[in-house]
């Protein structure tokens, strides 16, 4: 496991200087106290942050970049429209030729990516897969009162994991469960610039009311679906493995909103030491949130060999998923 967070800490009070919001509102509704933002003009991008997190994971796995057979890069904020950020990481790591694939599943990106890695490993096609989740949100948010419902939530950062073939089938990824429901595609989205809203068109229209280049979120609808889908997909994983909530040593939920995590904790009657949250410090880092939280939980000695670890995510698409693992 590895992670990288930009040094620049942005508190709720810092945001209250830019827009009509308050530390009390943000903490009460989301649990967030501060987040990290890339400083404009710094070298950090989703690819460079993913590279740093990825190198840490590779070194901790006792490997070198030459051992990596496949790179999976989960992000909603790639460096370029194309090519994907996965190939940029491959270039930085000096890996001459291997597949490098971007996964565009937003907050569920890391769960989708490790499920993909798991399939390639179990079929025997690849041995060592580097999975990265990395995001630069701060560069594209509306830090005025108009955008406060979205911009106070999201933060920047990267997390990574190396998945390796293991002959002992009593440990590793036991099952993954993935879903999408495109009927809600626009409820959490960034529509333009895109092939529907080409940059030249937006510039030509020069319409100050056109803010389609900022993310849109129907917060309440997303919240309502999130709590239902989180519960369903965790339950599905528990049933598949004949586990009960008591068996869970650590649940690492996507860090969307502390209130969602608390709802899930209560619903499954989990103790505080069965759930890991760090949204207070980093905000919602989308595809990076689970690998950052998983890395921290492991670094803090809260995940140990043999532990039953559950990952669960929900986000734009809508997409959702869970992964059941024995560490
Ligand atoms: O990670 C991907 C998945 N995303 C999620 O899971 C997010 C799910 N949704 C949420 O976490 C919550 O819906 C939010 C935290 C985004 C918003 O909380 P809410 O309790 O649903 O607030 P709201 O959108 O219903 O807004 C309530 C009020 C509104 O004012 P009025 O109309 O009641 O006068 C908003 O304008 O709060 C206002 N508001 C704010 N006030 C101060 C919205 N954002 C802010 C803000 N500061 N930052």
Short mmCIF file of N, CA and C and ligand atoms in Angstrom, two decimals, residues 19-22 25-26 29-30 107 148-150 152-154 188 217 219-220 222-223 226 254-257 260 284 286 314-316, ligand 1:
data_model
loop_
_atom_site.label_atom_id
_atom_site.label_comp_id
_atom_site.label_asym_id
_atom_site.label_seq_id
_atom_site.Cartn_x
_atom_site.Cartn_y
_atom_site.Cartn_z
N UNK A 19 -16.16 32.03 0.38
CA UNK A 19 -17.58 31.83 0.07
C UNK A 19 -18.39 31.90 1.36
N UNK A 20 -19.71 31.94 1.19
CA UNK A 20 -20.59 31.99 2.36
C UNK A 20 -20.77 30.58 2.90
N UNK A 21 -19.86 30.18 3.77
CA UNK A 21 -19.96 28.89 4.44
C UNK A 21 -19.34 29.04 5.82
N UNK A 22 -19.33 27.97 6.61
CA UNK A 22 -18.75 28.06 7.94
C UNK A 22 -18.20 26.71 8.36
N UNK A 25 -21.07 24.53 9.66
CA UNK A 25 -21.93 23.90 8.64
C UNK A 25 -21.21 22.69 8.04
N UNK A 26 -19.96 22.90 7.66
CA UNK A 26 -19.24 21.81 6.96
C UNK A 26 -19.05 20.62 7.88
N UNK A 29 -22.54 18.81 8.56
CA UNK A 29 -23.15 18.07 7.44
C UNK A 29 -22.24 16.99 6.86
N UNK A 30 -20.90 17.16 7.01
CA UNK A 30 -20.00 16.23 6.31
C UNK A 30 -18.94 15.59 7.21
N UNK A 107 -16.14 7.58 -7.70
CA UNK A 107 -15.89 7.18 -6.30
C UNK A 107 -15.76 5.67 -6.14
N UNK A 148 -20.68 26.17 -3.35
CA UNK A 148 -20.34 25.69 -2.00
C UNK A 148 -20.86 24.29 -1.67
N UNK A 149 -21.98 23.90 -2.31
CA UNK A 149 -22.54 22.57 -2.02
C UNK A 149 -21.63 21.43 -2.50
N UNK A 150 -20.70 21.75 -3.39
CA UNK A 150 -19.78 20.74 -3.92
C UNK A 150 -18.34 21.00 -3.46
N UNK A 152 -16.78 22.40 -0.98
CA UNK A 152 -16.24 22.21 0.38
C UNK A 152 -15.93 20.73 0.66
N UNK A 153 -16.47 19.84 -0.17
CA UNK A 153 -16.40 18.41 0.13
C UNK A 153 -15.12 17.75 -0.40
N UNK A 154 -14.67 18.21 -1.59
CA UNK A 154 -13.66 17.41 -2.29
C UNK A 154 -12.23 17.86 -2.01
N UNK A 188 -24.75 13.36 -10.58
CA UNK A 188 -23.42 13.75 -10.08
C UNK A 188 -22.50 13.67 -11.28
N UNK A 217 -23.78 18.29 -8.44
CA UNK A 217 -24.20 17.19 -7.57
C UNK A 217 -25.55 17.50 -6.95
N UNK A 219 -27.01 16.68 -4.13
CA UNK A 219 -26.50 16.10 -2.89
C UNK A 219 -27.47 15.20 -2.16
N UNK A 220 -28.70 15.65 -2.01
CA UNK A 220 -29.67 14.86 -1.22
C UNK A 220 -30.01 13.55 -1.91
N UNK A 222 -28.11 11.93 -4.05
CA UNK A 222 -26.92 11.06 -3.98
C UNK A 222 -26.85 10.43 -2.58
N UNK A 223 -27.09 11.23 -1.56
CA UNK A 223 -27.02 10.74 -0.18
C UNK A 223 -28.01 9.58 0.03
N UNK A 226 -26.95 6.52 -1.75
CA UNK A 226 -25.69 6.00 -1.20
C UNK A 226 -25.96 5.09 0.00
N UNK A 254 -15.77 4.15 1.26
CA UNK A 254 -15.41 5.35 0.51
C UNK A 254 -15.75 6.55 1.38
N UNK A 255 -14.83 7.50 1.47
CA UNK A 255 -15.00 8.65 2.36
C UNK A 255 -15.79 9.74 1.64
N UNK A 256 -17.12 9.53 1.54
CA UNK A 256 -17.99 10.47 0.84
C UNK A 256 -18.48 11.56 1.78
N UNK A 257 -18.87 11.13 2.97
CA UNK A 257 -19.47 12.02 3.96
C UNK A 257 -19.47 11.21 5.26
N UNK A 260 -22.62 9.43 6.17
CA UNK A 260 -22.93 8.17 5.47
C UNK A 260 -22.21 7.02 6.18
N UNK A 284 -13.34 14.39 0.66
CA UNK A 284 -13.69 13.28 -0.25
C UNK A 284 -12.71 13.32 -1.42
N UNK A 286 -12.54 10.95 -3.78
CA UNK A 286 -13.11 10.12 -4.85
C UNK A 286 -12.34 8.79 -5.00
N UNK A 314 -19.61 4.10 -3.23
CA UNK A 314 -20.78 4.54 -4.01
C UNK A 314 -20.45 5.90 -4.60
N UNK A 315 -20.88 6.14 -5.81
CA UNK A 315 -20.65 7.48 -6.37
C UNK A 315 -21.26 7.68 -7.74
N UNK A 316 -20.74 8.69 -8.42
CA UNK A 316 -21.26 9.12 -9.71
C UNK A 316 -21.41 7.95 -10.67
O1 LIG B 1 -18.53 10.83 -3.18
C1 LIG B 1 -19.56 10.78 -4.11
C2 LIG B 1 -20.85 10.66 -3.47
N1 LIG B 1 -21.22 11.91 -2.85
C3 LIG B 1 -21.93 11.88 -1.76
O2 LIG B 1 -22.18 10.83 -1.23
C4 LIG B 1 -22.47 13.18 -1.22
C5 LIG B 1 -23.85 12.98 -0.68
N2 LIG B 1 -24.49 14.20 -0.27
C6 LIG B 1 -24.07 14.92 0.82
O3 LIG B 1 -23.08 14.57 1.44
C7 LIG B 1 -24.90 16.09 1.26
O4 LIG B 1 -26.07 16.16 0.48
C8 LIG B 1 -24.14 17.46 1.17
C9 LIG B 1 -23.08 17.50 2.25
C10 LIG B 1 -23.54 17.61 -0.20
C11 LIG B 1 -25.11 18.61 1.40
O5 LIG B 1 -25.74 18.47 2.64
P1 LIG B 1 -27.32 18.60 2.75
O6 LIG B 1 -27.65 18.41 4.15
O7 LIG B 1 -27.94 17.64 1.77
O8 LIG B 1 -27.58 20.09 2.34
P2 LIG B 1 -28.50 20.68 1.15
O9 LIG B 1 -27.83 20.47 -0.16
O10 LIG B 1 -29.89 20.17 1.32
O11 LIG B 1 -28.49 22.21 1.50
C12 LIG B 1 -29.09 22.72 2.71
C13 LIG B 1 -28.81 24.19 2.80
C14 LIG B 1 -29.15 24.95 1.53
O12 LIG B 1 -29.63 26.22 1.89
P3 LIG B 1 -31.22 26.50 1.91
O13 LIG B 1 -31.70 26.26 0.51
O14 LIG B 1 -31.79 25.55 2.91
O15 LIG B 1 -31.29 27.94 2.33
C15 LIG B 1 -27.83 25.13 0.84
O16 LIG B 1 -27.78 26.25 0.00
O17 LIG B 1 -27.41 24.41 3.02
C16 LIG B 1 -26.91 25.30 2.03
N3 LIG B 1 -25.52 24.94 1.75
C17 LIG B 1 -24.50 25.43 2.46
N4 LIG B 1 -24.45 26.29 3.49
C18 LIG B 1 -23.23 26.58 4.01
C19 LIG B 1 -25.05 24.09 0.82
N5 LIG B 1 -23.72 24.01 0.91
C20 LIG B 1 -23.35 24.83 1.92
C21 LIG B 1 -22.10 25.19 2.48
N6 LIG B 1 -22.10 26.06 3.52
N7 LIG B 1 -20.93 24.66 2.05
#
